[in-house]
C-alpha atoms as a printed R data frame, in Angstrom:
    type eleno elety resid chain resno       x      y       z
1   ATOM     1    CA   MET     A     1 -33.336 80.307 -10.976
2   ATOM     2    CA   ALA     A     2 -32.239 77.845  -8.525
3   ATOM     3    CA   ILE     A     3 -34.328 75.208  -7.152
4   ATOM     4    CA   PHE     A     4 -33.691 73.110  -4.818
5   ATOM     5    CA   ARG     A     5 -35.534 70.629  -2.643
6   ATOM     6    CA   GLY     A     6 -37.329 70.773   0.014
7   ATOM     7    CA   ASP     A     7 -38.672 68.187   2.793
8   ATOM     8    CA   LEU     A     8 -42.433 70.202   2.915
9   ATOM     9    CA   LYS     A     9 -45.127 69.635   5.040
10  ATOM    10    CA   TYR     A    10 -48.587 71.674   4.861
11  ATOM    11    CA   SER     A    11 -47.608 74.119   7.652
12  ATOM    12    CA   ASP     A    12 -44.272 74.732   5.276
13  ATOM    13    CA   ILE     A    13 -46.626 76.514   2.636
14  ATOM    14    CA   THR     A    14 -49.418 77.685   5.175
15  ATOM    15    CA   ALA     A    15 -49.213 79.406   7.777
16  ATOM    16    CA   LYS     A    16 -49.897 77.280  10.951
17  ATOM    17    CA   ALA     A    17 -52.841 78.682  12.460
18  ATOM    18    CA   ASP     A    18 -54.588 78.837   8.278
19  ATOM    19    CA   PHE     A    19 -53.582 75.068   7.882
20  ATOM    20    CA   LEU     A    20 -55.668 73.820  11.270
21  ATOM    21    CA   ASN     A    21 -58.567 76.414   9.933
22  ATOM    22    CA   ARG     A    22 -58.321 74.821   7.276
23  ATOM    23    CA   ARG     A    23 -57.327 71.325   8.364
24  ATOM    24    CA   GLN     A    24 -60.795 71.616  10.734
25  ATOM    25    CA   LEU     A    25 -62.838 72.552   7.781
26  ATOM    26    CA   ILE     A    26 -62.575 68.593   6.639
27  ATOM    27    CA   ALA     A    27 -62.771 67.687   9.760
28  ATOM    28    CA   GLY     A    28 -65.336 68.984  10.389
29  ATOM    29    CA   ALA     A    29 -67.511 68.532   6.940
30  ATOM    30    CA   ALA     A    30 -65.903 64.532   6.562
31  ATOM    31    CA   GLY     A    31 -62.741 64.947   4.612
32  ATOM    32    CA   VAL     A    32 -63.089 65.713   0.500
33  ATOM    33    CA   GLY     A    33 -62.353 64.707  -2.314
34  ATOM    34    CA   ILE     A    34 -60.056 65.378  -5.433
35  ATOM    35    CA   ALA     A    35 -57.980 63.414  -7.183
36  ATOM    36    CA   GLY     A    36 -55.056 61.990  -7.671
37  ATOM    37    CA   SER     A    37 -53.253 57.960  -8.404
38  ATOM    38    CA   LEU     A    38 -49.999 55.879  -7.536
39  ATOM    39    CA   GLY     A    39 -48.489 54.933 -11.028
40  ATOM    40    CA   GLY     A    40 -44.258 53.796  -9.896
41  ATOM    41    CA   ALA     A    41 -41.747 53.290 -12.805
42  ATOM    42    CA   ALA     A    42 -43.094 48.704 -13.328
43  ATOM    43    CA   THR     A    43 -46.711 50.849 -13.820
44  ATOM    44    CA   ALA     A    44 -45.746 53.426 -15.784
45  ATOM    45    CA   LYS     A    45 -45.874 53.886 -19.766
46  ATOM    46    CA   ALA     A    46 -44.087 56.128 -22.348
47  ATOM    47    CA   LEU     A    47 -46.162 58.161 -23.911
48  ATOM    48    CA   LYS     A    48 -46.342 59.188 -27.501
49  ATOM    49    CA   TYR     A    49 -46.632 63.099 -28.161
50  ATOM    50    CA   LYS     A    50 -45.698 65.838 -29.614
51  ATOM    51    CA   LYS     A    51 -42.938 69.103 -28.129
52  ATOM    52    CA   THR     A    52 -45.329 71.929 -28.313
53  ATOM    53    CA   SER     A    53 -45.370 76.298 -27.786
54  ATOM    54    CA   TYR     A    54 -47.265 75.518 -24.541
55  ATOM    55    CA   SER     A    55 -44.305 76.718 -22.209
56  ATOM    56    CA   VAL     A    56 -43.189 79.207 -19.201
57  ATOM    57    CA   ASP     A    57 -40.047 80.978 -18.580
58  ATOM    58    CA   VAL     A    58 -39.536 79.159 -14.500
59  ATOM    59    CA   GLU     A    59 -37.877 75.771 -14.049
60  ATOM    60    CA   THR     A    60 -40.103 72.060 -13.826
61  ATOM    61    CA   THR     A    61 -41.120 71.068 -10.667
62  ATOM    62    CA   ALA     A    62 -39.078 67.953 -10.398
63  ATOM    63    CA   LYS     A    63 -41.176 64.737 -11.379
64  ATOM    64    CA   ARG     A    64 -40.608 63.781  -7.793
65  ATOM    65    CA   ASP     A    65 -41.915 66.864  -5.707
66  ATOM    66    CA   ILE     A    66 -45.105 66.074  -8.384
67  ATOM    67    CA   THR     A    67 -45.721 62.744  -7.957
68  ATOM    68    CA   SER     A    68 -45.346 63.108  -4.143
69  ATOM    69    CA   TYR     A    69 -46.798 66.091  -2.340
70  ATOM    70    CA   ASN     A    70 -50.475 65.752  -4.170
71  ATOM    71    CA   ASN     A    71 -54.170 66.550  -2.363
72  ATOM    72    CA   TYR     A    72 -56.406 63.163  -3.764
73  ATOM    73    CA   TYR     A    73 -58.580 63.223  -0.554
74  ATOM    74    CA   GLU     A    74 -60.190 59.851  -1.634
75  ATOM    75    CA   PHE     A    75 -56.959 59.004  -0.749
76  ATOM    76    CA   GLY     A    76 -56.323 60.809   2.234
77  ATOM    77    CA   THR     A    77 -56.015 64.364   3.490
78  ATOM    78    CA   ARG     A    78 -52.047 64.505   4.133
79  ATOM    79    CA   LYS     A    79 -50.268 65.409   1.184
80  ATOM    80    CA   ASP     A    80 -48.071 62.448   1.058
81  ATOM    81    CA   ASP     A    81 -51.519 60.331   1.893
82  ATOM    82    CA   PRO     A    82 -51.958 59.622  -2.680
83  ATOM    83    CA   ALA     A    83 -48.608 58.508  -2.858
84  ATOM    84    CA   LYS     A    84 -48.992 55.529  -0.299
85  ATOM    85    CA   ASN     A    85 -52.343 54.678  -1.389
86  ATOM    86    CA   ALA     A    86 -53.179 55.407  -4.576
87  ATOM    87    CA   HIS     A    87 -52.186 51.889  -6.230
88  ATOM    88    CA   ARG     A    88 -54.908 50.731  -5.397
89  ATOM    89    CA   LEU     A    89 -56.738 52.193  -7.586
90  ATOM    90    CA   THR     A    90 -57.862 49.795 -10.752
91  ATOM    91    CA   THR     A    91 -57.635 51.858 -13.472
92  ATOM    92    CA   ASP     A    92 -57.751 49.204 -16.377
93  ATOM    93    CA   PRO     A    93 -60.877 49.721 -17.636
94  ATOM    94    CA   TRP     A    94 -61.301 52.508 -17.945
95  ATOM    95    CA   SER     A    95 -64.721 54.310 -19.119
96  ATOM    96    CA   VAL     A    96 -66.341 58.059 -19.274
97  ATOM    97    CA   GLU     A    97 -70.276 58.841 -19.601
98  ATOM    98    CA   ILE     A    98 -70.775 61.702 -21.590
99  ATOM    99    CA   GLY     A    99 -74.839 62.435 -21.348
100 ATOM   100    CA   GLY     A   100 -76.410 65.609 -20.944
101 ATOM   101    CA   LEU     A   101 -76.908 68.431 -24.165
102 ATOM   102    CA   VAL     A   102 -75.132 66.683 -26.167
103 ATOM   103    CA   ASP     A   103 -75.966 65.044 -29.378
104 ATOM   104    CA   LYS     A   104 -73.699 61.507 -29.193
105 ATOM   105    CA   PRO     A   105 -74.511 60.375 -25.420
106 ATOM   106    CA   GLY     A   106 -72.827 57.607 -23.396
107 ATOM   107    CA   LYS     A   107 -70.372 55.055 -21.782
108 ATOM   108    CA   TYR     A   108 -67.413 55.827 -24.528
109 ATOM   109    CA   ASP     A   109 -64.526 53.437 -23.954
110 ATOM   110    CA   LEU     A   110 -61.402 55.237 -22.876
111 ATOM   111    CA   ASP     A   111 -59.758 53.707 -26.336
112 ATOM   112    CA   ASP     A   112 -62.883 54.367 -27.961
113 ATOM   113    CA   LEU     A   113 -63.031 58.037 -26.427
114 ATOM   114    CA   LEU     A   114 -59.545 58.704 -27.062
115 ATOM   115    CA   SER     A   115 -58.689 57.494 -30.667
116 ATOM   116    CA   GLY     A   116 -57.811 59.815 -32.857
117 ATOM   117    CA   ILE     A   117 -56.985 61.993 -30.702
118 ATOM   118    CA   ALA     A   118 -52.510 64.021 -30.686
119 ATOM   119    CA   LEU     A   119 -50.653 63.667 -27.048
120 ATOM   120    CA   GLU     A   120 -48.818 66.787 -27.335
121 ATOM   121    CA   GLU     A   121 -46.636 68.363 -24.110
122 ATOM   122    CA   ARG     A   122 -48.143 71.488 -22.245
123 ATOM   123    CA   ILE     A   123 -45.892 72.838 -19.452
124 ATOM   124    CA   TYR     A   124 -48.235 74.804 -17.048
125 ATOM   125    CA   ARG     A   125 -48.249 76.914 -14.260
126 ATOM   126    CA   PHE     A   126 -49.834 74.837 -11.077
127 ATOM   127    CA   ARG     A   127 -51.134 76.954  -8.820
128 ATOM   128    CA   CYS     A   128 -53.149 75.877  -5.470
129 ATOM   129    CA   VAL     A   129 -55.484 78.295  -3.467
130 ATOM   130    CA   GLU     A   130 -52.888 76.454  -0.515
131 ATOM   131    CA   ALA     A   131 -50.990 79.057  -1.797
132 ATOM   132    CA   TRP     A   132 -48.393 76.550  -3.389
133 ATOM   133    CA   SER     A   133 -47.213 76.054  -6.604
134 ATOM   134    CA   MET     A   134 -45.500 73.836  -8.893
135 ATOM   135    CA   VAL     A   135 -45.033 73.706 -12.209
136 ATOM   136    CA   VAL     A   136 -45.972 70.634 -14.521
137 ATOM   137    CA   PRO     A   137 -44.687 68.753 -17.808
138 ATOM   138    CA   TRP     A   138 -48.193 67.112 -18.903
139 ATOM   139    CA   ILE     A   139 -49.277 64.847 -22.097
140 ATOM   140    CA   GLY     A   140 -52.856 65.760 -23.195
141 ATOM   141    CA   PHE     A   141 -54.943 67.550 -25.678
142 ATOM   142    CA   SER     A   142 -57.638 70.363 -25.630
143 ATOM   143    CA   LEU     A   143 -60.130 69.168 -23.722
144 ATOM   144    CA   SER     A   144 -62.678 70.687 -26.751
145 ATOM   145    CA   GLU     A   145 -61.633 67.966 -28.389
146 ATOM   146    CA   ILE     A   146 -63.800 65.566 -26.494
147 ATOM   147    CA   ILE     A   147 -66.393 68.461 -26.303
148 ATOM   148    CA   ALA     A   148 -66.747 67.301 -30.279
149 ATOM   149    CA   LYS     A   149 -66.653 64.093 -30.308
150 ATOM   150    CA   ALA     A   150 -69.920 64.772 -27.770
151 ATOM   151    CA   GLY     A   151 -71.111 66.811 -30.408
152 ATOM   152    CA   ALA     A   152 -72.557 69.492 -28.411
153 ATOM   153    CA   GLN     A   153 -75.607 71.160 -28.306
154 ATOM   154    CA   SER     A   154 -76.793 75.050 -28.638
155 ATOM   155    CA   GLY     A   155 -78.407 75.058 -25.652
156 ATOM   156    CA   ALA     A   156 -75.382 73.955 -23.334
157 ATOM   157    CA   LYS     A   157 -73.821 76.226 -21.214
158 ATOM   158    CA   TYR     A   158 -71.913 74.310 -18.305
159 ATOM   159    CA   VAL     A   159 -69.518 71.657 -18.531
160 ATOM   160    CA   ALA     A   160 -70.144 69.067 -15.443
161 ATOM   161    CA   PHE     A   161 -67.318 66.942 -13.995
162 ATOM   162    CA   GLU     A   162 -66.928 64.178 -12.205
163 ATOM   163    CA   THR     A   163 -64.328 61.945 -10.272
164 ATOM   164    CA   LEU     A   164 -64.163 58.515  -9.314
165 ATOM   165    CA   SER     A   165 -66.160 57.124  -6.314
166 ATOM   166    CA   ARG     A   166 -64.777 54.014  -4.969
167 ATOM   167    CA   PRO     A   167 -64.892 53.159  -1.374
168 ATOM   168    CA   SER     A   168 -63.050 49.340  -2.105
169 ATOM   169    CA   GLU     A   169 -59.766 51.109  -3.227
170 ATOM   170    CA   MET     A   170 -59.873 54.576  -2.259
171 ATOM   171    CA   PRO     A   171 -59.681 53.803   1.826
172 ATOM   172    CA   GLY     A   172 -59.977 58.777   1.660
173 ATOM   173    CA   ILE     A   173 -64.299 58.059   1.789
174 ATOM   174    CA   GLY     A   174 -64.118 55.289   3.673
175 ATOM   175    CA   SER     A   175 -62.806 57.320   6.552
176 ATOM   176    CA   ASN     A   176 -64.730 60.346   5.889
177 ATOM   177    CA   PRO     A   177 -68.869 58.519   5.271
178 ATOM   178    CA   SER     A   178 -70.259 62.103   5.148
179 ATOM   179    CA   PHE     A   179 -68.695 63.777   2.797
180 ATOM   180    CA   PRO     A   180 -70.639 63.803  -0.222
181 ATOM   181    CA   TRP     A   181 -68.600 62.046  -2.396
182 ATOM   182    CA   PRO     A   182 -67.710 61.931  -5.420
183 ATOM   183    CA   TYR     A   183 -65.691 65.041  -6.002
184 ATOM   184    CA   VAL     A   184 -67.910 67.324  -8.096
185 ATOM   185    CA   GLU     A   185 -66.165 70.545 -10.628
186 ATOM   186    CA   GLY     A   186 -67.659 72.478 -13.150
187 ATOM   187    CA   LEU     A   187 -66.791 74.952 -16.028
188 ATOM   188    CA   ARG     A   188 -68.389 77.510 -18.150
189 ATOM   189    CA   MET     A   189 -68.620 76.854 -21.580
190 ATOM   190    CA   ASP     A   190 -66.434 79.503 -23.010
191 ATOM   191    CA   GLU     A   191 -63.929 78.199 -19.666
192 ATOM   192    CA   ALA     A   192 -64.131 74.571 -21.417
193 ATOM   193    CA   MET     A   193 -63.815 75.535 -25.132
194 ATOM   194    CA   HIS     A   194 -60.883 77.334 -24.613
195 ATOM   195    CA   PRO     A   195 -57.405 76.153 -25.977
196 ATOM   196    CA   LEU     A   196 -55.403 76.151 -22.924
197 ATOM   197    CA   THR     A   197 -58.044 73.596 -20.877
198 ATOM   198    CA   MET     A   198 -56.903 70.808 -21.678
199 ATOM   199    CA   ILE     A   199 -57.314 66.608 -20.021
200 ATOM   200    CA   ALA     A   200 -54.187 65.458 -19.354
201 ATOM   201    CA   THR     A   201 -53.293 61.398 -19.277
202 ATOM   202    CA   GLY     A   202 -49.558 62.004 -18.700
203 ATOM   203    CA   LEU     A   203 -46.474 63.369 -17.697
204 ATOM   204    CA   TYR     A   204 -43.274 64.232 -17.832
205 ATOM   205    CA   GLY     A   205 -43.458 61.593 -20.563
206 ATOM   206    CA   GLU     A   206 -45.301 58.350 -19.169
207 ATOM   207    CA   SER     A   207 -48.134 58.057 -18.311
208 ATOM   208    CA   LEU     A   208 -50.279 60.205 -15.791
209 ATOM   209    CA   PRO     A   209 -49.513 58.667 -12.353
210 ATOM   210    CA   LYS     A   210 -52.163 57.919 -10.009
211 ATOM   211    CA   GLN     A   211 -52.014 60.751  -8.069
212 ATOM   212    CA   ASN     A   212 -52.052 62.750  -9.773
213 ATOM   213    CA   GLY     A   213 -55.320 61.741 -11.058
214 ATOM   214    CA   ALA     A   214 -54.387 58.425 -13.622
215 ATOM   215    CA   PRO     A   215 -56.036 57.921 -16.729
216 ATOM   216    CA   LEU     A   216 -57.213 61.166 -16.996
217 ATOM   217    CA   ARG     A   217 -57.945 64.543 -15.478
218 ATOM   218    CA   LEU     A   218 -58.734 68.589 -16.297
219 ATOM   219    CA   VAL     A   219 -56.274 71.194 -16.106
220 ATOM   220    CA   VAL     A   220 -57.719 74.407 -16.247
221 ATOM   221    CA   PRO     A   221 -54.018 76.677 -15.970
222 ATOM   222    CA   TRP     A   222 -55.394 80.568 -15.123
223 ATOM   223    CA   LYS     A   223 -57.795 78.738 -12.216
224 ATOM   224    CA   TYR     A   224 -57.232 77.255  -8.911
225 ATOM   225    CA   GLY     A   225 -55.904 73.658  -8.883
226 ATOM   226    CA   PHE     A   226 -58.931 72.379  -7.212
227 ATOM   227    CA   LYS     A   227 -60.951 72.563 -10.185
228 ATOM   228    CA   SER     A   228 -58.610 70.619 -12.195
229 ATOM   229    CA   ILE     A   229 -60.890 67.432 -11.002
230 ATOM   230    CA   LYS     A   230 -58.994 63.895 -11.232
231 ATOM   231    CA   SER     A   231 -59.761 60.649 -11.860
232 ATOM   232    CA   ILE     A   232 -63.333 62.016 -14.315
233 ATOM   233    CA   VAL     A   233 -65.797 59.219 -14.915
234 ATOM   234    CA   LYS     A   234 -68.501 61.621 -16.261
235 ATOM   235    CA   ILE     A   235 -68.748 64.441 -18.261
236 ATOM   236    CA   THR     A   236 -72.138 66.777 -18.906
237 ATOM   237    CA   LEU     A   237 -73.005 69.183 -20.716
238 ATOM   238    CA   THR     A   238 -75.596 71.692 -19.188
239 ATOM   239    CA   ASP     A   239 -77.461 74.723 -19.483
240 ATOM   240    CA   LYS     A   240 -77.387 75.304 -15.384
241 ATOM   241    CA   GLN     A   241 -74.133 76.110 -13.233
242 ATOM   242    CA   PRO     A   242 -73.469 72.934 -12.130
243 ATOM   243    CA   PRO     A   243 -72.680 72.251  -8.320
244 ATOM   244    CA   THR     A   244 -68.651 72.276  -7.691
245 ATOM   245    CA   THR     A   245 -67.427 70.014  -3.649
246 ATOM   246    CA   TRP     A   246 -65.241 72.792  -2.373
247 ATOM   247    CA   ASN     A   247 -68.563 76.044  -3.354
248 ATOM   248    CA   LYS     A   248 -70.981 73.976  -1.646
249 ATOM   249    CA   LEU     A   249 -68.518 72.734   1.552
250 ATOM   250    CA   ALA     A   250 -67.453 76.821   1.578
251 ATOM   251    CA   ALA     A   251 -69.092 78.860  -0.535
252 ATOM   252    CA   ARG     A   252 -67.528 82.267   1.093
253 ATOM   253    CA   GLU     A   253 -63.720 80.242   0.843
254 ATOM   254    CA   TYR     A   254 -64.290 78.744  -2.398
255 ATOM   255    CA   GLY     A   255 -66.405 81.021  -5.013
256 ATOM   256    CA   PHE     A   256 -67.613 78.700  -8.726
257 ATOM   257    CA   TYR     A   257 -64.631 80.470 -10.966
258 ATOM   258    CA   SER     A   258 -61.704 80.281  -8.931
259 ATOM   259    CA   ASN     A   259 -59.444 82.512 -10.817
260 ATOM   260    CA   VAL     A   260 -56.054 83.157  -9.915
261 ATOM   261    CA   ASN     A   261 -56.522 86.763  -8.131
262 ATOM   262    CA   PRO     A   262 -53.300 87.230  -6.945
263 ATOM   263    CA   GLU     A   263 -55.542 90.625  -4.978
264 ATOM   264    CA   VAL     A   264 -58.247 88.917  -3.562
265 ATOM   265    CA   ASP     A   265 -57.088 86.914  -0.728
266 ATOM   266    CA   HIS     A   266 -58.714 83.597   0.725
267 ATOM   267    CA   PRO     A   267 -61.186 84.576   3.863
268 ATOM   268    CA   ARG     A   268 -57.897 82.835   5.882
269 ATOM   269    CA   TRP     A   269 -54.668 83.486   3.789
270 ATOM   270    CA   SER     A   270 -53.426 85.712   1.176
271 ATOM   271    CA   GLN     A   271 -53.553 84.750  -2.047
272 ATOM   272    CA   ALA     A   272 -50.444 87.818  -2.923
273 ATOM   273    CA   ARG     A   273 -47.247 84.934  -2.657
274 ATOM   274    CA   GLU     A   274 -47.034 81.211  -3.315
275 ATOM   275    CA   ARG     A   275 -44.327 79.027  -2.187
276 ATOM   276    CA   VAL     A   276 -42.891 76.592  -5.472
277 ATOM   277    CA   ILE     A   277 -42.868 73.570  -3.870
278 ATOM   278    CA   GLY     A   278 -39.085 72.246  -4.408
279 ATOM   279    CA   GLY     A   279 -37.388 75.567  -4.092
280 ATOM   280    CA   GLY     A   280 -36.470 75.578  -0.864
281 ATOM   281    CA   VAL     A   281 -36.824 77.612   2.279
282 ATOM   282    CA   PHE     A   282 -36.656 81.071   0.256
283 ATOM   283    CA   GLY     A   283 -38.657 79.220  -2.747
284 ATOM   284    CA   LYS     A   284 -41.687 82.219  -2.554
285 ATOM   285    CA   ARG     A   285 -42.139 84.164  -5.593
286 ATOM   286    CA   ASP     A   286 -45.215 86.958  -6.560
287 ATOM   287    CA   THR     A   287 -48.257 85.220  -8.296
288 ATOM   288    CA   PRO     A   288 -49.864 86.700 -11.027
289 ATOM   289    CA   MET     A   289 -52.980 87.512 -12.238
290 ATOM   290    CA   PHE     A   290 -54.769 84.112 -13.774
291 ATOM   291    CA   ASN     A   291 -51.350 82.646 -13.090
292 ATOM   292    CA   GLY     A   292 -49.776 84.176 -15.640
293 ATOM   293    CA   TYR     A   293 -52.561 83.424 -18.082
294 ATOM   294    CA   GLY     A   294 -54.165 86.352 -18.098
295 ATOM   295    CA   ASP     A   295 -53.440 87.739 -22.124
296 ATOM   296    CA   GLN     A   296 -54.981 84.416 -23.141
297 ATOM   297    CA   VAL     A   297 -58.191 84.228 -20.543
298 ATOM   298    CA   ALA     A   298 -59.181 87.806 -18.788
299 ATOM   299    CA   GLY     A   299 -61.075 88.709 -22.343
300 ATOM   300    CA   LEU     A   300 -63.583 85.171 -21.257
301 ATOM   301    CA   TYR     A   301 -64.213 87.705 -17.855
302 ATOM   302    CA   ALA     A   302 -64.683 90.728 -19.144
303 ATOM   303    CA   GLY     A   303 -67.374 93.377 -17.907
304 ATOM   304    CA   MET     A   304 -67.194 90.909 -14.803
305 ATOM   305    CA   ASP     A   305 -65.898 92.125 -11.075
306 ATOM   306    CA   LEU     A   306 -63.608 89.325 -10.448
307 ATOM   307    CA   ARG     A   307 -64.186 90.683  -6.400
308 ATOM   308    CA   LYS     A   308 -67.738 88.747  -7.001
309 ATOM   309    CA   ASN     A   309 -67.038 86.279  -9.090
310 ATOM   310    CA   TYR     A   310 -64.140 85.199  -7.744
């Protein structure tokens, strides 16, 4: 498949009316947050990692597109705002607080948290709820390794995540002070422990750019992109389903599970097809169930009504 880079706007990806409706939703909620980061040549660091069999049969999205077309509303709501503003973010030092139903709760320094964990490349499809997609060569490891390090207790049924909220470095927070920062997300325990669910610390062989969620972000390839929370500072294991940001903002539009499902449209646009970022005007394709990962993950939802549990 030939891939061409285009200068795409949000309105190129989503019909203009839907684009305006979504922006109005954001404004009415006083903004929203996901996560990201800027990592230019001066700050990017080469990573040691191994190749894996995690790959796809379509062309990888160009690095310039992956790092310039982002949702990270802590740095602004335009797609190019994160790349412009995320250089303000301080990612060293960094720590992650792990708590709840774990044997070893505490605030872990990033180096200690990653100690003994081998990095690997995983090339995953990435599907946004806004009906655009990428293919990203992430560098990272299975989330289950962090959960094992903390020692999950038997009563843990869900994993909750929280993004950094630092208004002094994140101008999007200051411009939307009434929004319920920080950004939060969650997974069911079996989803979190699935081998495909990963923590990314890099892409294209280098440390993760800040606009993409440095220094570590979640990646759940069979779910819409907003589930893959960025710049994580807190992980909590719990026996109750945790609140999630988009579900709190518009529960009818953004469910807790948010599995990619071309048969269940967003209330304001179709999810049957997607625009491939970098694919030019005609770079569209049909969206596969579970973003193409059905063989691996469909069993997690056996017996569930995926229209009700969207």
